[in-house]
PDB file of C-alpha atoms in Angstrom:
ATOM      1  CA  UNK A   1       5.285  -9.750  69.810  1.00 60.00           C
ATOM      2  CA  UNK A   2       4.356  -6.813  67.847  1.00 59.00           C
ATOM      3  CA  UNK A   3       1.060  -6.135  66.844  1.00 62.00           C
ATOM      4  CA  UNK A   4       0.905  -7.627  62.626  1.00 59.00           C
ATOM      5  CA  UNK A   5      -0.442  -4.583  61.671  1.00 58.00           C
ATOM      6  CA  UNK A   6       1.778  -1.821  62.903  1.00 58.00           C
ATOM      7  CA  UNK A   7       3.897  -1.512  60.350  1.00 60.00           C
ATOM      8  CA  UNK A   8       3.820  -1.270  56.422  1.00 73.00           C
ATOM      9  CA  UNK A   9       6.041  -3.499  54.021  1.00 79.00           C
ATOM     10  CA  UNK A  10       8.556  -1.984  52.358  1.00 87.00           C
ATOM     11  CA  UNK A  11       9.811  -3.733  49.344  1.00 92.00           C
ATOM     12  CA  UNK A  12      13.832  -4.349  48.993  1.00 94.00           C
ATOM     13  CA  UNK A  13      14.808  -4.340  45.271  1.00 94.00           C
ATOM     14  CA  UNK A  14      17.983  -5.017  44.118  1.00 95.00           C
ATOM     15  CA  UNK A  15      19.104  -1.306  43.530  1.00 95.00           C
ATOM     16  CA  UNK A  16      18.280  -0.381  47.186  1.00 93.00           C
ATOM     17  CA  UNK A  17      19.748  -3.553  48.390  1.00 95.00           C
ATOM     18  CA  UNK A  18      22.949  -3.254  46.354  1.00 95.00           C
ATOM     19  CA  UNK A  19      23.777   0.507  47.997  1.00 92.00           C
ATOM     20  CA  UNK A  20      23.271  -0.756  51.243  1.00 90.00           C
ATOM     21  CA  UNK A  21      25.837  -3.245  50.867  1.00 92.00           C
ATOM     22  CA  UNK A  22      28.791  -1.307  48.698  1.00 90.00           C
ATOM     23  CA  UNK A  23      27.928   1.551  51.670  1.00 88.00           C
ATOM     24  CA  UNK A  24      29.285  -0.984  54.245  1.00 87.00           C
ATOM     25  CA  UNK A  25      31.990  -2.685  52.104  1.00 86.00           C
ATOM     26  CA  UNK A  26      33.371   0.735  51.488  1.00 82.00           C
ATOM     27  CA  UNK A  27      33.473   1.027  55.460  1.00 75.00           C
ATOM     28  CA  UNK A  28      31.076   4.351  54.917  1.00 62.00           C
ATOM     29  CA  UNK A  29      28.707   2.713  57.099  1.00 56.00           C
ATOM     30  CA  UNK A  30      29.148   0.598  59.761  1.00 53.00           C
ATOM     31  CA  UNK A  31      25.026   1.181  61.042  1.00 54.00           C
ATOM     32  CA  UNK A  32      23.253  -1.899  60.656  1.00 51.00           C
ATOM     33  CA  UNK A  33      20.402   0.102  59.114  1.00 53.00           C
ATOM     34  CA  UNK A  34      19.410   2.446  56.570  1.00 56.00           C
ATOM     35  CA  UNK A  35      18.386   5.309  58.224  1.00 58.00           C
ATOM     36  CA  UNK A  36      15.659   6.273  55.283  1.00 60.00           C
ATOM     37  CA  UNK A  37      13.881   2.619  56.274  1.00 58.00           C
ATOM     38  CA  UNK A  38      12.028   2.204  59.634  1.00 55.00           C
ATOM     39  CA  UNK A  39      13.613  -1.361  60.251  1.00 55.00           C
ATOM     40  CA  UNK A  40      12.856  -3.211  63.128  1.00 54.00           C
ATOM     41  CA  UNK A  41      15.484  -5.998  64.425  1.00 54.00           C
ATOM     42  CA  UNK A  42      18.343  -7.264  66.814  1.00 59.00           C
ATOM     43  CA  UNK A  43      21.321  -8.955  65.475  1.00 65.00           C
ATOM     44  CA  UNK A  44      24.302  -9.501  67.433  1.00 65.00           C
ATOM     45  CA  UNK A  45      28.098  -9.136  66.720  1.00 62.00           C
ATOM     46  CA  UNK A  46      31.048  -6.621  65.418  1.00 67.00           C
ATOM     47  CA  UNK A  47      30.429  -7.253  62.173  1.00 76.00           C
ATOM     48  CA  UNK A  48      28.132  -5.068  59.703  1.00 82.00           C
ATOM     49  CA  UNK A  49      25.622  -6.678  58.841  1.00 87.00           C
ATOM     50  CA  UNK A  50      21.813  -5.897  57.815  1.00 90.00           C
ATOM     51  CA  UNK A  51      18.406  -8.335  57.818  1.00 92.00           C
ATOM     52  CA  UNK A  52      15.886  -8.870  55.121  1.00 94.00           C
ATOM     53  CA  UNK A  53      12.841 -10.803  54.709  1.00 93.00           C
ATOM     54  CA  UNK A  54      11.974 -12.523  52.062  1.00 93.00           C
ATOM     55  CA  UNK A  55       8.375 -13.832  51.089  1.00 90.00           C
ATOM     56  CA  UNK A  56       8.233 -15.969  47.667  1.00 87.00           C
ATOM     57  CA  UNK A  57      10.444 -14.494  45.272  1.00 89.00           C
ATOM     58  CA  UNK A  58      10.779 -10.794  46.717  1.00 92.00           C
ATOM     59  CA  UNK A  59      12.640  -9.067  49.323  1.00 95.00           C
ATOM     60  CA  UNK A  60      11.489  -6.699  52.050  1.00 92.00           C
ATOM     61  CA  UNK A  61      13.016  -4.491  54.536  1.00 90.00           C
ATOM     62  CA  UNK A  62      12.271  -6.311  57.962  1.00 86.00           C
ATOM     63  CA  UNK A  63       9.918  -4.352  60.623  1.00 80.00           C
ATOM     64  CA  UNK A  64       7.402  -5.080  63.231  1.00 74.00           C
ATOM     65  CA  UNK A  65       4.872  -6.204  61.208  1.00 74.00           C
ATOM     66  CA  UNK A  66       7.988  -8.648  59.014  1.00 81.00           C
ATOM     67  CA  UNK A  67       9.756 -10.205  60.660  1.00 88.00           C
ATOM     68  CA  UNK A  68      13.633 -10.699  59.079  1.00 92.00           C
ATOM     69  CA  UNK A  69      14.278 -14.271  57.393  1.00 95.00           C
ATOM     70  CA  UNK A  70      17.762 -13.629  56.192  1.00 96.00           C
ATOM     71  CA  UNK A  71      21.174 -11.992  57.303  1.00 94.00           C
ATOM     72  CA  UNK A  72      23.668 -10.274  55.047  1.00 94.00           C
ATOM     73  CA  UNK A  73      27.323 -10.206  55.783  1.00 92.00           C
ATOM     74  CA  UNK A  74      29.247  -7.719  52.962  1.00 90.00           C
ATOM     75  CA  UNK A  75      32.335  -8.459  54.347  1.00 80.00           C
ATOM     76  CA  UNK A  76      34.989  -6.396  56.142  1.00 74.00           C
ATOM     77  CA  UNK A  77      37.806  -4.122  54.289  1.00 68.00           C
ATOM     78  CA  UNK A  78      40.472  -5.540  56.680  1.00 73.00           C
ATOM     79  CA  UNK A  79      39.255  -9.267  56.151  1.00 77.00           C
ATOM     80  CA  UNK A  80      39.380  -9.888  52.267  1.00 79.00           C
ATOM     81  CA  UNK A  81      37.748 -12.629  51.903  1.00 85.00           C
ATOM     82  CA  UNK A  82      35.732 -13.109  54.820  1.00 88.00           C
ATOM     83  CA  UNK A  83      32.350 -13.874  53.237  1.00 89.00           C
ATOM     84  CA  UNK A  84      33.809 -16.771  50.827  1.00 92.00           C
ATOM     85  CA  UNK A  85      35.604 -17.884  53.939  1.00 93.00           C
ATOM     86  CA  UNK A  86      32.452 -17.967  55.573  1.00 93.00           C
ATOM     87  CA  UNK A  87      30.314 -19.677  53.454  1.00 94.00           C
ATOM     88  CA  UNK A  88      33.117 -22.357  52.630  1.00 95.00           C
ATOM     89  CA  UNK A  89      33.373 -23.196  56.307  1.00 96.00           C
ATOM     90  CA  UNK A  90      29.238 -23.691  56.623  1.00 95.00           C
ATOM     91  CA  UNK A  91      29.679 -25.762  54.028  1.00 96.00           C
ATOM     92  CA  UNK A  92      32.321 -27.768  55.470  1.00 97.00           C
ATOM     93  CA  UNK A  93      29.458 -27.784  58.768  1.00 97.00           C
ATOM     94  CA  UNK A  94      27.292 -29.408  56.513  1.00 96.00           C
ATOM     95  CA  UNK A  95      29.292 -31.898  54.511  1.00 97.00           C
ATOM     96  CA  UNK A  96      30.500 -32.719  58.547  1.00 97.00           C
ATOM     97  CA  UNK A  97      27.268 -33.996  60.062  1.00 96.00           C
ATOM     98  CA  UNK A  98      26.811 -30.666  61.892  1.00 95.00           C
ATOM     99  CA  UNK A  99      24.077 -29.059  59.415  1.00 90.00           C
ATOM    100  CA  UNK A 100      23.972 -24.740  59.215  1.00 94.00           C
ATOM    101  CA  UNK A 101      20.988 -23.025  57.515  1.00 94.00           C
ATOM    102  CA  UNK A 102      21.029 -22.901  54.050  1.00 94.00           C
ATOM    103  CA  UNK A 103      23.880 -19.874  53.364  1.00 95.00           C
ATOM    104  CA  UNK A 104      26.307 -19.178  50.792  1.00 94.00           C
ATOM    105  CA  UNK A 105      27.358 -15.471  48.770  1.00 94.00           C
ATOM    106  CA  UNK A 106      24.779 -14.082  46.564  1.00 95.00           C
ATOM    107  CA  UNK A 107      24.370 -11.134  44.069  1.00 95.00           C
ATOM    108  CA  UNK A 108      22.129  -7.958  44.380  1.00 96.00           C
ATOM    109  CA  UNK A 109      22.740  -6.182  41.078  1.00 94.00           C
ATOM    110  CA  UNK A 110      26.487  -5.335  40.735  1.00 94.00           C
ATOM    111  CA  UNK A 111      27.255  -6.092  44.864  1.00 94.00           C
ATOM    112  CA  UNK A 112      27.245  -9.384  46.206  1.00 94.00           C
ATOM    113  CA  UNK A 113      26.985 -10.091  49.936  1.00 94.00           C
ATOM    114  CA  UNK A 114      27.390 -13.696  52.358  1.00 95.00           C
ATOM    115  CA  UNK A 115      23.678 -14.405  53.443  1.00 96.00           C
ATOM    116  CA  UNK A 116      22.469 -16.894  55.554  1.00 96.00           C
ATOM    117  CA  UNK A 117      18.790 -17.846  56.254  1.00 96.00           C
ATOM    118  CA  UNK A 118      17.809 -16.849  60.124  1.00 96.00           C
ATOM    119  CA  UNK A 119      17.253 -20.341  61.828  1.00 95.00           C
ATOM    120  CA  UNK A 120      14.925 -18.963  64.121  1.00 94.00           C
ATOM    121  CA  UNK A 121      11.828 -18.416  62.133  1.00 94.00           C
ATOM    122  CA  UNK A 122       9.242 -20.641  60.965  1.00 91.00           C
ATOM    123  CA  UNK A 123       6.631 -20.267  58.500  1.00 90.00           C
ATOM    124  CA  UNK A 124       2.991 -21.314  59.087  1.00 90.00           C
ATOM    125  CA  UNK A 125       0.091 -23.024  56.658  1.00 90.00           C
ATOM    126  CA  UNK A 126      -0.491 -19.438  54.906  1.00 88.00           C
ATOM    127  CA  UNK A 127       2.953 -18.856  54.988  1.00 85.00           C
ATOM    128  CA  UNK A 128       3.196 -15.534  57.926  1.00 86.00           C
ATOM    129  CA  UNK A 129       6.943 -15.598  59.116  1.00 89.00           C
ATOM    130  CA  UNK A 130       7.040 -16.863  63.030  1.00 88.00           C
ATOM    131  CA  UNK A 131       9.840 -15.750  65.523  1.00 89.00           C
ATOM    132  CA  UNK A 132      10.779 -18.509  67.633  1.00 92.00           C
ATOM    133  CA  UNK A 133      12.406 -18.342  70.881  1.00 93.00           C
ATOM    134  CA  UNK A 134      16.103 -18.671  70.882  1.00 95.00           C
ATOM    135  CA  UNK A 135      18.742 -17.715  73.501  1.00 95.00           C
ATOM    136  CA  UNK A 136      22.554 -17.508  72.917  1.00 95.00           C
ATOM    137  CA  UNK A 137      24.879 -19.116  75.391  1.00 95.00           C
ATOM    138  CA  UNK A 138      25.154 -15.754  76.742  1.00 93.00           C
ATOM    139  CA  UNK A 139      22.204 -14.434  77.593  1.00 93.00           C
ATOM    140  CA  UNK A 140      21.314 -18.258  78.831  1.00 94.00           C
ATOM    141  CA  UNK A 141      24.006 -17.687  81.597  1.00 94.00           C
ATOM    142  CA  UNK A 142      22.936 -14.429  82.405  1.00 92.00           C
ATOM    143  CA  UNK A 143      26.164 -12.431  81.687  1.00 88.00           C
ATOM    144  CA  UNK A 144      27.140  -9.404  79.964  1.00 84.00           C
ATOM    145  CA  UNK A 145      27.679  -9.656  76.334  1.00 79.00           C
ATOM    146  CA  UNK A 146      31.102  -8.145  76.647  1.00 82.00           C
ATOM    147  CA  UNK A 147      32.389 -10.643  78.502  1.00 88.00           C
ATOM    148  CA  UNK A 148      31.336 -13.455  75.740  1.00 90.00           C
ATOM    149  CA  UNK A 149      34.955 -14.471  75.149  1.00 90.00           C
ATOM    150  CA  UNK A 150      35.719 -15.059  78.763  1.00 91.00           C
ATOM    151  CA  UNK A 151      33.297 -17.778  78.949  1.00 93.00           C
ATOM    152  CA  UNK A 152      34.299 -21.661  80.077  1.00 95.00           C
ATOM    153  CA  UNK A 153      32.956 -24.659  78.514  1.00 96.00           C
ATOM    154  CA  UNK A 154      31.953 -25.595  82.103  1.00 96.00           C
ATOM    155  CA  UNK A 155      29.961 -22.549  82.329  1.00 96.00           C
ATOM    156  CA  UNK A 156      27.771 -23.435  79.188  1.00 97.00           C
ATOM    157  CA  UNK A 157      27.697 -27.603  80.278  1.00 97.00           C
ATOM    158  CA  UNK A 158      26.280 -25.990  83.928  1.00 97.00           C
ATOM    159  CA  UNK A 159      23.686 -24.477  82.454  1.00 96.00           C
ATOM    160  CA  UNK A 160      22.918 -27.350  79.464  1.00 97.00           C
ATOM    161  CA  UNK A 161      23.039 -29.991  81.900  1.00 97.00           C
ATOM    162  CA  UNK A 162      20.693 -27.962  84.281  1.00 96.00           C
ATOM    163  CA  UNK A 163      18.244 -27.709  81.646  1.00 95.00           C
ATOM    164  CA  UNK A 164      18.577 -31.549  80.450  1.00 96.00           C
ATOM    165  CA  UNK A 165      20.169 -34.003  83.127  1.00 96.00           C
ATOM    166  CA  UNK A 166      20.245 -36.955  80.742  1.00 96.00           C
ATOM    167  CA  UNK A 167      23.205 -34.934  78.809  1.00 97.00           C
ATOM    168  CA  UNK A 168      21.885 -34.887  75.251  1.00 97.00           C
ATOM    169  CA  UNK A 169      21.973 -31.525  75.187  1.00 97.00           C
ATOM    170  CA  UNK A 170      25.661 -31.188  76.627  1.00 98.00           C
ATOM    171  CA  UNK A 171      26.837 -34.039  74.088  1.00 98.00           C
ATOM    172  CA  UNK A 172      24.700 -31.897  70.913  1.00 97.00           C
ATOM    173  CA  UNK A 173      26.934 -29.098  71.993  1.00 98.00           C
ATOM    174  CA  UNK A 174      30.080 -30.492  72.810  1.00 98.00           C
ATOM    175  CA  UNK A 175      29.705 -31.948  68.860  1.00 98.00           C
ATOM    176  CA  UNK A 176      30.042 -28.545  67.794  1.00 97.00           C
ATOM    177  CA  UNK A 177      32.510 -27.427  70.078  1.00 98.00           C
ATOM    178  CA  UNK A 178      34.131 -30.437  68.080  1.00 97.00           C
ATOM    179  CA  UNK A 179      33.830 -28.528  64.806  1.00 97.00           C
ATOM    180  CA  UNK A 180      35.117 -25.410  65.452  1.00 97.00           C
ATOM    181  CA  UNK A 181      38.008 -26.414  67.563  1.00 96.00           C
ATOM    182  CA  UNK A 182      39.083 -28.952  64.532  1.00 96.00           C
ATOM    183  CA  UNK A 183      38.701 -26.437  62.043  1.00 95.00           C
ATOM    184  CA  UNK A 184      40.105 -23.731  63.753  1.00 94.00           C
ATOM    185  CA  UNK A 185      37.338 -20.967  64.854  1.00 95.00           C
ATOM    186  CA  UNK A 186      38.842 -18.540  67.465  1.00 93.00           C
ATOM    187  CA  UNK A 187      35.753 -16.766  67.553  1.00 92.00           C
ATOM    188  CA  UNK A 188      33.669 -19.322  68.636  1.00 93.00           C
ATOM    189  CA  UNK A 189      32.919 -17.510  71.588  1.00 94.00           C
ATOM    190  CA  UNK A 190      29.656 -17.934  73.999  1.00 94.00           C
ATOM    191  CA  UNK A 191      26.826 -16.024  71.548  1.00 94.00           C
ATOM    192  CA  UNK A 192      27.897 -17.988  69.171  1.00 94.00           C
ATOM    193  CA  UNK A 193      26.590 -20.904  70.286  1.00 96.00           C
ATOM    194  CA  UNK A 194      22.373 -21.130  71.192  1.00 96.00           C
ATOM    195  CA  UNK A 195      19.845 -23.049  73.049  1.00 97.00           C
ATOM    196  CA  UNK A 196      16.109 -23.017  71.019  1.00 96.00           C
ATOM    197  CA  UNK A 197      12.770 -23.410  72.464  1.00 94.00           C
ATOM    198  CA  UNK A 198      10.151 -25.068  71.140  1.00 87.00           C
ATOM    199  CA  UNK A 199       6.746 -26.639  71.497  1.00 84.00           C
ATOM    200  CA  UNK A 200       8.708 -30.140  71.832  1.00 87.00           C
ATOM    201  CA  UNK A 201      11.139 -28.798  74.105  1.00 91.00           C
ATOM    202  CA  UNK A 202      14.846 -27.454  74.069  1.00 95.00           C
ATOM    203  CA  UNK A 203      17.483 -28.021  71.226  1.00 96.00           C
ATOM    204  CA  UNK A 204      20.749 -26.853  70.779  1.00 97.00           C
ATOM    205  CA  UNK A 205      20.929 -24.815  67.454  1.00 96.00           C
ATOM    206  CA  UNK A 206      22.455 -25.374  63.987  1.00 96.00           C
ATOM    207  CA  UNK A 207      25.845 -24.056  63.219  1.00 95.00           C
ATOM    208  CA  UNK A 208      26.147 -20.409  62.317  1.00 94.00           C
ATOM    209  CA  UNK A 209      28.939 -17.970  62.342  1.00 93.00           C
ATOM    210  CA  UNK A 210      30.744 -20.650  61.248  1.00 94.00           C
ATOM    211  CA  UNK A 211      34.588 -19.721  60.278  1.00 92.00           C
ATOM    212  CA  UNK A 212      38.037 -21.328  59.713  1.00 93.00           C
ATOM    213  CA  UNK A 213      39.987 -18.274  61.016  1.00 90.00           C
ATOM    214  CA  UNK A 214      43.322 -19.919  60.386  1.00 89.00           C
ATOM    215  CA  UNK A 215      42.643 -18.476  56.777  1.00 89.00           C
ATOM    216  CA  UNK A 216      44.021 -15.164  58.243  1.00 88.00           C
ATOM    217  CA  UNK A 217      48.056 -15.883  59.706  1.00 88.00           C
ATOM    218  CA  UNK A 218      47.742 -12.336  61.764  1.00 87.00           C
ATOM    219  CA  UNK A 219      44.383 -13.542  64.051  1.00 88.00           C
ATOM    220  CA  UNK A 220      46.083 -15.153  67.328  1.00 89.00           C
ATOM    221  CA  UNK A 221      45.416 -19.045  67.770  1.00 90.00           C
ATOM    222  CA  UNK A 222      44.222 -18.982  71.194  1.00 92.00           C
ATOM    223  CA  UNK A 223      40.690 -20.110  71.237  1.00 94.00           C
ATOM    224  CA  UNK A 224      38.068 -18.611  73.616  1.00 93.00           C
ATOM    225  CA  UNK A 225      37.282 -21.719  75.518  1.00 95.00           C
ATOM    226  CA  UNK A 226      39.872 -24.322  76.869  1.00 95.00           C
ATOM    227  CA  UNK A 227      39.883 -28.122  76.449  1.00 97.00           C
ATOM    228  CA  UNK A 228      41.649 -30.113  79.188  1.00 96.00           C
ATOM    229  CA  UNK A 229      44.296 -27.159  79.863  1.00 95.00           C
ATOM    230  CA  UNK A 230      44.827 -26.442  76.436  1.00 96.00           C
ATOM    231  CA  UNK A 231      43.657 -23.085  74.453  1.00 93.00           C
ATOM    232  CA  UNK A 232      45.260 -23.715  70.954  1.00 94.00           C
ATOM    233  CA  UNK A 233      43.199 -26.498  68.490  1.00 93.00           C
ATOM    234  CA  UNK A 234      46.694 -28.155  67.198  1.00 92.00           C
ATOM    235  CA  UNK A 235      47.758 -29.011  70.300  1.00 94.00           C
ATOM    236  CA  UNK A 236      44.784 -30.893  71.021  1.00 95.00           C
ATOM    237  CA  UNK A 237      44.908 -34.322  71.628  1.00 95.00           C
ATOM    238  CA  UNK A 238      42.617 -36.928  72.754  1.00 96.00           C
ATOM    239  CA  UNK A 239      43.604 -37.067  76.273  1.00 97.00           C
ATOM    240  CA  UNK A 240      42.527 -33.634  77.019  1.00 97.00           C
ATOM    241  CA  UNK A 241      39.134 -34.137  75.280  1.00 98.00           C
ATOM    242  CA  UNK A 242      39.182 -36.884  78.151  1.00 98.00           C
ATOM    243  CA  UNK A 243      40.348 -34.333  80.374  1.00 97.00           C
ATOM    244  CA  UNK A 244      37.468 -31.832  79.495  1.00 98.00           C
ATOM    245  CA  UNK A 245      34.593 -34.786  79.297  1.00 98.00           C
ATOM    246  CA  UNK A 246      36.058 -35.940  83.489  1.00 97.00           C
ATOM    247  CA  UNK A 247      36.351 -32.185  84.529  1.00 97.00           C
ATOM    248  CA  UNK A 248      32.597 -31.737  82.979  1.00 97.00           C
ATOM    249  CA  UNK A 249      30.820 -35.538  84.153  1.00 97.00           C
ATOM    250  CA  UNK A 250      30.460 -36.632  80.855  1.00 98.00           C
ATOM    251  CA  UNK A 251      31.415 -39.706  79.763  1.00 98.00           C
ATOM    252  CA  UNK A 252      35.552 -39.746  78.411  1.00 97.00           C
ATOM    253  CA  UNK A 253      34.953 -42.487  75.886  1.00 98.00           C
ATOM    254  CA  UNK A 254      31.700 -40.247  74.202  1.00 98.00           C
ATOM    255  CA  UNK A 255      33.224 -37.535  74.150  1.00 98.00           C
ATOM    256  CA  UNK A 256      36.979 -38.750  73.014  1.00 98.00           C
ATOM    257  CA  UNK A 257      34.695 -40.257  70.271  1.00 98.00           C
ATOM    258  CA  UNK A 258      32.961 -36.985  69.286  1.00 98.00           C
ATOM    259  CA  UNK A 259      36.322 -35.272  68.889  1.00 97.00           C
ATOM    260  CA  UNK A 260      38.313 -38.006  66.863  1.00 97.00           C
ATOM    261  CA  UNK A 261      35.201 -38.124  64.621  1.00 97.00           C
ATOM    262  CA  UNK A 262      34.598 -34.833  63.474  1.00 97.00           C
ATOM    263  CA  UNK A 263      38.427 -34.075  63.385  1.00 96.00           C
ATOM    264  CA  UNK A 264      38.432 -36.981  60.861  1.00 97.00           C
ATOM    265  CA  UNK A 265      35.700 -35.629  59.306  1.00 97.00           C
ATOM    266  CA  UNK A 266      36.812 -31.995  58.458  1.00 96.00           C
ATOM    267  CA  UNK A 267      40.254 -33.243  57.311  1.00 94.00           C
TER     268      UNK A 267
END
């Protein structure tokens, strides 16, 4: 980690916030900093995006010495509506048993911007922001980032069960492979999905990047990871959730379970 002291806050107000994101809704900028602020930080993903920290009521630009708390997504100028979208869907996470960080769309003078709160950080007794260590289902495999939507199911269960023979953490994942096959995320590709580690050992994470991309008729169906033979979510059924728990070793009946529930669920 970087040494506390190498690096001076710089405070975020609303004004300097604000430009930063009506410079990427406008498509001006698709950097993920401002090149005026030495920001430190690694986010993944296509999408602009930019980090902040925030300590009590005020905002910082994140750097070695602050680490980022919080993500902002303005939105893209060919996806209208992608940051309501967004924090609908995290909402529907939540309201399905699968809980997100706290996220939703929030103003910065006359710009408003989807943010969600970084699940990786912790805070301690005098409040210093903590990283914590946190792989996505990517880099855990030990593959290229470009080939993230090429990635099976089995490949991620090989590498959960590997970690956690007794399944839990294959089952904890396969529950949110529930969610965004039954409310139709075609991006739910391998990073979007991560394994945490912590003093009391390895969890799968919350939800995030989150999104029912059925809202948008022109993004193709096919999702990135296939279920008992099938790559489209509305042609699931619950023999190939069978299919996929036999083809994996888990157990049919679980796993049929975990995909008729949460299917009830979101509808």
């Amino acid at each position: 980690p970087p040494a506390p002291t190498s690096a001076t806050l710089i405070p975020a107000d609303d004004q300097a916030i604000a430009a930063r994101i009506a410079r990427i809704k406008a498509g001006d900028d698709a950097r993920w900093w401002d090149p005026s602020v030495p920001v430190r930080f690694s986010l993944a993903g296509n999408q602009p995006k930019f980090s902040l920290a925030r300590v009590g009521s005020h905002w910082f630009w994140s750097n070695a010495a602050m680490p980022s708390t919080h993500i902002l997504k303005p939105g893209e100028p060919h996806r209208p509506g992608v940051q309501d979208v967004e924090a609908a869907s995290m909402l529907l996470s939540r309201l399905c048993g699968v809980p997100p960080p706290q996220a939703g769309v929030e103003s910065f003078g006359d710009q408003d911007s989807y943010i969600v709160e970084r699940f990786d950080r912790y805070r301690d007794a005098t409040g210093r922001i903590h990283r914590i260590h946190t792989e996505d289902m990517m880099q855990a495999i030990g593959d290229d980032s470009g080939h993230k939507y090429g990635v099976k199911a089995k490949q991620v269960l090989t590498v959960l069960h590997r970690a956690d023979p007794t399944d839990a953490l294959s089952y904890e994942w396969v529950r949110r492979l529930a969610l965004n096959t039954s409310i139709g995320n075609v991006d739910a590709h391998a990073k979007n999905y991560s394994i945490m580690f912590g003093p009391s050992g390895l969890s799968i994470a919350p939800m995030y990047d989150v999104l029912t991309t059925t809202y948008w008729p022109d993004v193709d169906r096919r999702m990135p990871m296939e279920i008992g033979g099938v790559r489209v979510a509305r042609e699931l059924e619950p023999r190939h959730w069978r299919r996929f728990a036999e083809a994996n070793g888990l157990d049919g009946d679980v796993v049929e379970e975990i995909a008729r529930t949460m299917a009830w669920r979101v509808l």
